[in-house]
Structure formats: structure tokens, C-alpha cells
Amino acid sequence: MNSRRTRSRTWNRSKCTSLLYQAELGLVRPSALQGHYLSKRLLDLTLDPSTTVQREHVSAVNTIDIEEAEGRYLLSGGGDGNIFIYDLEESQREERRVIKCMAGADRNISGHKGGISRVNWYPFDNGMFTSSSFDSTIKVWDTNTMEVACTFDLENKVYSHAISSKATHGLIATASSDPRIRLCDLKTGAFTHSLPGHRGTVLSVEWSPRHEYLLASGSTDTTVRLWDIRKSSSCLCSLDLHNTNSPPLSEANVAHTRTVNGLAFTPDGLHLVSTGHDDKMRLWNLYTGQNTLTNYGTMIRNQFVYNLTPLISPMSTGSPTYVFYPSNDRSILMYDLMDGSLVKRLTGSFGRITALTWRPRTQEIYSAGNDHDILAWGPKNVDRDNALQAMADQDTWSDSD
Amino acid sequence: MAMNLEAREALSTLILAITKTGDLYLDPDQVKQVKSICKKSEVNVRTAYDLLMIQLKRKHAQIRYSSTQLIAELFQRSHVFRELLVADYPIFLQLTVGIHQHPLPPPVVFAEKTKKLAISLTSEWHAKYGPVYKQIALGYEFLRYHLKVDFTNLVPVTDEARSAEQRAQEELSRRIRQRKYEKAAVEIEEMSEDIQDNVRKMGTCFDILVPKLDDESALNAIFGVPLSNDKEQQDTEDTEESEDSRMETDEDDMHDNEEASVVAWQQQYDPMGVHDNALGTNRYKLTINVNKDNPVDVQESEDNAEVFTTLRECYRLIVKKHLPKVTEWMDVLMKADHEPGEQRAEYDQLLKKAIDLKKGVADAKGKSEDLGVNMDTMYGPYDEGSDEDEEELEEVEVSLSSYPRNKANNSNKGKQPSINRQNPEPKKPKNSVFSMQGQDIMEDDPTYTGGSHVTPVRPVTRPNTDKAKAPPSDPAPEGNETREELLARAPLVPWDDDLALWDKKDMAFNTSGLEYSHRFLGVGDGSNLVSQDTLDRMKMRTRIYNPELPKEIKACRFPMSNGRLCMRRDLVRCPYHGLVVPRDKYGQIQLPLEEGGFIRTGEEVLNDEQEAALIERAIAAASSSGGRGGDASSSSMSARRPEPGKPNSKDTSTWEDIEDDVHLALGLEKIEAPRKRSQGGVKKKKTPSKPPSALVNLSKPVDSSRTRLMRRVASKASKDSVTQDEAVEKSSSSRDARLNRWQ
């Protein structure tokens, strides 16, 4: 396993240099070069020894998000009801990077009364973000003043919410202990839709990055449902684990054998990944609505009633796409999305990892753990050459041994 | 690859050995071996890491502690090992510190040690590798932030630190030694006077009691006065060399006496030694047996009782107080550090003094013991003030080993027994007629209270009624040979009332002649005799049947349809599968023994007659093994209890035993039964010669106060009594309630 990995790495490297040359000659597209570099860096991913995110939360960090506009600000929400924003570019050039908190919303009068379940940046602008909490509210925040701009009260524990990164409709889909999925309109500050269909608590909800009106949701009733919010009978189908030819909304269709608590669309919107308490991860083809039957093995551990979203790396031609799964055994499992093979197991966290987020520009992953910490996982910096590393790399066998 | 396997083998045995010892510190040689193997290649390091993690995961704190120490050694050395450990750092901390709700396994002491070691290692590694290995930094932070571990005052674990610790220990013990030495010096100064006084006093006593050969008057006293036992007196002169030897009558006799004056005197006046041996010529040979056990035979009499009392007091003082003290001083002085200079001189002086004292004390002790003064005979016959009880107590403590010596003395001296209390009687069995040899059986009898009611059969011939003082009754007077023989032939039965009547043909009752009929013995038929019927009944005895239940009841082990073996434990017969017979591990019936212990039962179906016969036989076997003399009443008693099942002696004769016997007879090796756990078997075989590991056996239940209490409280008997009490209480309360209803 290990030797294979090293071989593939050397192969990658030689291929990269030759690719560089080919790109120079114009024989290959720049995107191929980019893809190979991305792939290489992803394979080198490890706990970044030089980066420390300052600890601010006094309880588990439940959710983190990095804004897409600049890829600079990290938003974190904790079980203590606090929300903090970190500037990731602070001291970027320094040897030992300490990422400090730049702003925070404490549990003040306008803030959340309960633990934060999910924070999301507004996809188009980092001047606004939304947060959902177990105190049954969803709040919209103004980043500059760190004040609540708008509050939606759902009267039920909110487990997750999602804003479409594609659509112009500005609707927040919510997943709460109410079986109905309610859509909150940012423009009016009111609920626009209520999507009935689930029979249990909805734990996860995601917008498709490809079709602006396509919504996916997973629930404790073991189903994953796809919705078109424009239709009056909005539920398109309930995904079926066994790929039987039953009608799309058949009661018999289940996506997992137990609670579904995580959903993630691939960046191209063609596939959907779902995770459940049956310790399985499933990949669905959204074109056919069928289970691809990809086998991700038995390493996955998932047992908490909680939104647990896997992270999918950006797709690029010429390199495989990876999916990162925050397993309950305090490790991050890195799978090849399409063939389901376990590529790497990232260990080192001392807490259960609750959320992952991707920083596109530097190919870094940030993870939130229930040990109150946020960890940075970056590609191993092979160029870094300092005395400490040299010392650590040295064997110190004494002659007498 | 072959090389690799070899290294792997070596590593695995080494690591197993190191971690299984359970010692506090690792064996440096073995650690060195591990390191030298690991040094050879990275693959070996990986192997070592895997093996160590396996050991670390064992649920035994001692194994984990040793593994952690070895991990620390390798972590220091190998880069590959560091990489590997760092990747699993959370697991490492889980197993050694007990984070993430993974409490460390017992024993608690070692769990605590492991935890401390891991914490200090983490702190050490954090300082050294923290910037490079993020996981260690995270672990450090985790411990500090979540476990609130205080890293400020940790005991470092490096070798220097360990040696410093040892140095401190040595320093401490040196200081303790010094203090002891000083104390001893002061004590010697203080007490030497006392001891010397005491020894001097004893010396005076010896002088009084034992005449010296150079003492003219004493010699005159000896030779001038005709003594009844001249020989003994001579023995006295040959004192302290207590060697039993034959001495010739001439000069050799004198040879042993160091007293030159005596020799001179002898040569001057008595060249032939006439005075000595009362023989005019030295052609005769005279053999003198020196009594080894009692070389100095000074009898305690009223005249010297006072001296003996003093001697005893001194002796007690010496044994109880001075001798231990002097020995302790010697110990302390021997262990004390020798420092040059003045102190050295002082030390030498002290040592000399202590040695002198010890010699004196030992001398005095030995001498007084030769005189028969020892801890067993702290009270002489003429001691006043020691009351009767105490005396009795002392008498009882006399050991039986003094008996032969006493006998020899007695036979030597003829008739002068037992004035000296140091030669008392050995204890005789209390009842010589029935000799109570069945007493151990009787103990089981709940109605038996002991032999206290037995009266001495033989009247004491001596006027002093003290039993202990009585001389040993001669075991075999002449003319009793036949009785001896009879006794040898006589059946041995426990004591009971019927023994008084067993040979009576008839028994008269009420010899007073006042009454015609007897209240208990019934109305006679005119002849004042107990009726034959009653007499017969009186000759019977009650026997309490004490069934010997098998200690372990075997399981039925009938192969059931689900592939398992029947787990029911019954004495004779499983209600589902019939008779319980020995079966092998597959539940197949084993061959029956020729003794007829088991009937070969192909099927479980047994008709009732067969079964009844079998039970009968089992009962008979049980009762015959239960005790001898099973007469009619006993068998009828036992018949009431159909419980006694298979005699357990037969259960043990399994196939393996037979096989072993055969192999033993053929001189072959014993076949080891295959063990269920192969690993355990291997372990056993591998380490027979090794010293036993210091690992604490965790499978053994802990003997804490709580478990002891639980054993007592949760025992069936106590539970039963509680339920009984409850029942009684309930019934009484309900009775009370019923009573109250009428009020």
C-alpha cells in the first residue's frame, strides 16, 4: 500500500515535469497541468505543522465554512452558540502561521441561544452569512457589523440549511426536526415554500450546483428525496438503494438502511453522495437517479444524529476526484469518488471531526472538531527546509546499538 | 525475505519478552538487542512498531507500561518510528493516558505510572519535535486544555533523570545509614555497661554452679565427698566440648583439660592416675559416654534455686533484649560507611566493642543453655510467686523433642526422675483404651462434643496428682502380650455408649432391689435383667450419615441437535439425556471402566429397572466410601437420601488418564491435550525455564475488602438466612395485623 503510494507519487512528479514541458509546447491544455498538480497536492495532504488556528470556542466546533468569493475568511460556529470569523491570509508568509480570530458574534441578545448547527457564507458576497441553530432559528448576519439582519423562526430544531450557490432566487432551504422542508426567502424575510414528503426529522439539505431549482434532502426516515421547488407536487423522487424499478415515489424506496445525515453534490452536479448511520456512503447518479453501487469499504463510522457532510474535492480533467469523509473515529477518510478505493487516512485529530471545508486556492482542508479546535490540513511542503525538520528526519542510533 | 522473517521472529520474541516481564525497568540488554535489530532496516522498525502497538493494546497496565518505555526508546532513535507513532498519536495517548473515555486497564498502580510516563513523554517530545510533528503539539494541547494536565512540574524521564533519581535514592539511604550509625554509637555507649554487668552477673552464677577445675577447694569437694553419681560429675568436668567421644583412662583423659595446673598436680602426685580413675594400672580401659544433650548436669535444688532464679532473669534479659540489640548494632556497624580519619578510628573502636559485647553475650547465653536454662524453662521448680496457672501454661509449651533426652537421662541415672522440671513428661493421649483414633470421624458428628468426659482408666500411682508430672506409663508390662495382640486385632470404632455394652450377654438393672420395674429400662420379667430386646437396642449405635457430595458436578455433555453440548449438571441422571457418563470433547461416550463404574449406554434410553439398579449401586459405593462399619441402621439412614450420585473418584478416570497410564507404562512422553488457545499454549511451552513474570494476574478476582464482604454477604447461606428472617418477620407482622384487626 505504502510502496504503491510512493510509486504513484514519483510517477506523478515525473509526469508533472514532462507535462510542464508539454504545456510549454502547447501540446496539452493548461487545465490538465492544473489537474495533475491538484491531484499531487491532494495526495500529499497531511496535518499542517506550521499552521495553528487559534482556539476561540469553549465547546465543540460544529460547523465551518470558507467563503467562495475570496477564499479568505473562515466562519465557524460552535456548540456554545458563538460564531467567529478568521482571516486565513493573516501571516500567510510567516514560518509559523497562527490564524487569529478577527471578529466574533457572542451569545448576546441578538445572537443564537443554542448551539450552532450550520453556518454558510452567502455565495456571492462575503458581506453576509447565515447561521442555523438548535434554538430553532435561522439568522442572517451582516459581516461588517456582526449583527443579525434577519431572523427566521422555524419552531423546530434546525439541523442544517443551504443556500444555492447557483440560483438567483435567494432561497434558504432548511432541515429541521419538522418533516417538512421550509424555504426562507432572503428577499422578503418570509417562508415561501413548505415541502412535505419526509416522515422524520430532516438532517441534511443541499441545493444542486447545476440546476438552480433542484434540491436534495436526507432524513431519519432513511430516504433521500430530490425536489423541484417549482412544481406543485414538488418531490421528484426518492432514491432507491436497490435500483428496483419501483415508481420514483414508492414508499419502499430507501437510500440507506438507517438515518441519512449527510448529502453532498459533486461540483459538476451530476452525482450526489449520501451518508447514513448504516456506516455507508453511497454515490448516486443524478441523471438516472440510480445508485452507482460504488463500494467505499467498511472504514466509515457514523453514529451521531447530526449533519455530517462529506467534502468533495474540485473536479478537474485528468485527475480523479476525491471525497473526504469525516469518520467518527477521529480520522478523515480520503476516497476516490468514482472507484471507492480508500486513498488515505488522515489521522491526528484528537476530537471527533464534525465538519470539513475546502479552501480552493491553496488546496487546504480545514476541519472542525469537537475538541474545540479547528485544524488545517495542507499538502506536505516538500520544499520546506529548516533545521527542525532536518533534526526530526534524522535517525539517532547510537553506535553501541 | 528470509532475513526479514528471521528479524521479525527475533523482534517479536524480544518484544514479547520485554513487555511480559512486568518489571518496572526494562532489561537494558534486551532493549539493546531490539535497537540493534531495528537499526538494520526500516522494515524492522515498522515491524517493531506494529508489534509494540499490539502489545500496547493489551488490557494490562504493566504490559502497556513496558511497551511505552520501549516506544520511548525507539522514538528517540528512529525517524521512521517517529513518523509511524505520530500518525497514530491519538491512539497512543488513548492507550497510555486514557483519553477519549478509554480508561486504562488495571492494575491501578501501573496504570497511573503509564499515564505519568506518557504525559512526561508527550511534554518532552513536544519540546523537541512539537514544531515538526503537529500531532504531538495537538496532543500536548489536548492534554493541557482538556485534561488540565499540569506540565510544569513533571519528572523528566530521560536516562540522566533516572540516574539522578537513583542517586537521590542512594543519598537518602546513605543518610539513613548514617543516622542509624550515630544512634547505634550512642546506644552502645549507654548500654554496654548494662550488658557487661549482666554478663558479669551471669558469670558469677556460673562460677557458683559449676566448679572450676583449677579451683582446689571445689576439686576437693568433688573428690573428697563420695557422690552417688560420680560419673556424671566427671562429665561435668569435661564440660564445654560437648563431643561424644571415647576417652582413654590415661593422659588422654586429661588431654582435654586445658588446665595445666591440674596436669602438673597429677604428674606430681599421681603419675599412674590412680586418683583419677581409681585404677592402679592403665591397662584397663574405661569408656565414658559424655552426654551430648546435657553436658553440664547441675541439678537444681533448694540450695541453688536462688542462683538459678537470678540466672534465669539474666538469661531472659539477654535473650529478649541484649542479644537482638547487639546483633542490630553489628548489622548497622557493618553496613555503615567507612570514612577515613578520626571517624574511622572511632568506628573501629565501636566495632571492637560491639564484637566483644556480642561474644560475651553469646557466651553467657550458651553457657546458661548448657545449664538447662532456656526460654522453655523460665520457671524452676523452686520458683515462688509463679502461680499455678502460669506453671501449667509453661508445662504445656514443652516441646516433645526433649523427650528422648529425658529418657536417656532417666535410664542413665536410674531412679531420680522429675525433680528438674526441664524434663517433663510428653503428653499422652488422653484416652488410652479407645485411644480416640476415630476422633476425626467423630468431629463430623454434630452431637459429639469432644472427649472431655473420658475419665482416666489407669489410676495414677504417684502421690502427686498432677498429671503432667506422672512418669511415663510403661507401654508394655510383661504378660500383656496377648492383650497387645488383641488390641492389634480389635476393630477400630469411634467412641459411643454401645462400647460399654458390646460384650454383655445380659445386664442387670436396679441392683438396689427397691423397685421392681424401672422407669426407663422397662418392666422386667421378674429377673432383674434388662430384656434382651432392650439390650440389643442399646448395643446399636446412632450413626450420622454424612454424604460426600462430589465437589464438582460434571456436565451432561450430550451432543445436542444444535451442535453444542448439554450443559446441565446432574449427579446421576440428566432429565433429558439420561445417565451422566464421561464424554470426550465432542460429546462421544468414552469407554467404560472395567470396574463397572459405568454401564455402556449407546442410547440415552434406559429402562427403569436398570436405572434403579444403577442408583442403588451408586448409593452403596457412596456409603461404603463414606465410612466403615455401615450396619443396618446406617444403610437405612442413607437410603433415605437418594442424592449421593456417582462417586467422584470414578469421574476422573477419563480417556486421557488411561492414555497417560499406558504411555507411562511404555515409557513414552505424556501427550499434551491440545489447548483451546494456541497462543496460550505456545507461551507456556516457551517459557518453562524462565523466571516467573511479574505481571499481575488480572483474571484472578481482586481480593479487596469489598469482594470479601460480598463473598460473605452474597453467600447462599447468608442470603437464605436473610430470606428466612424476612419470611418470619412477614408472618409475624401479618399475625400482628390479624390480631389488631380484632381490637
mmCIF file of C-alpha atoms in Angstrom, chain A residues 39 44 81 89 256 315 347 369 377 394:
data_model
loop_
_atom_site.group_PDB
_atom_site.id
_atom_site.type_symbol
_atom_site.label_atom_id
_atom_site.label_comp_id
_atom_site.label_asym_id
_atom_site.label_seq_id
_atom_site.Cartn_x
_atom_site.Cartn_y
_atom_site.Cartn_z
ATOM 1 C CA SER A 39 -4.025 15.628 -7.655
ATOM 2 C CA ASP A 44 0.285 14.870 -0.145
ATOM 3 C CA GLY A 81 -23.686 29.428 20.219
ATOM 4 C CA GLU A 89 -4.374 35.175 4.906
ATOM 5 C CA HIS A 256 -29.839 3.883 3.384
ATOM 6 C CA MET A 315 -13.038 18.206 -10.250
ATOM 7 C CA THR A 347 -5.188 10.981 11.414
ATOM 8 C CA GLY A 369 -13.573 19.039 15.822
ATOM 9 C CA TRP A 377 -4.619 20.096 6.621
ATOM 10 C CA GLN A 394 17.457 12.180 11.358
#
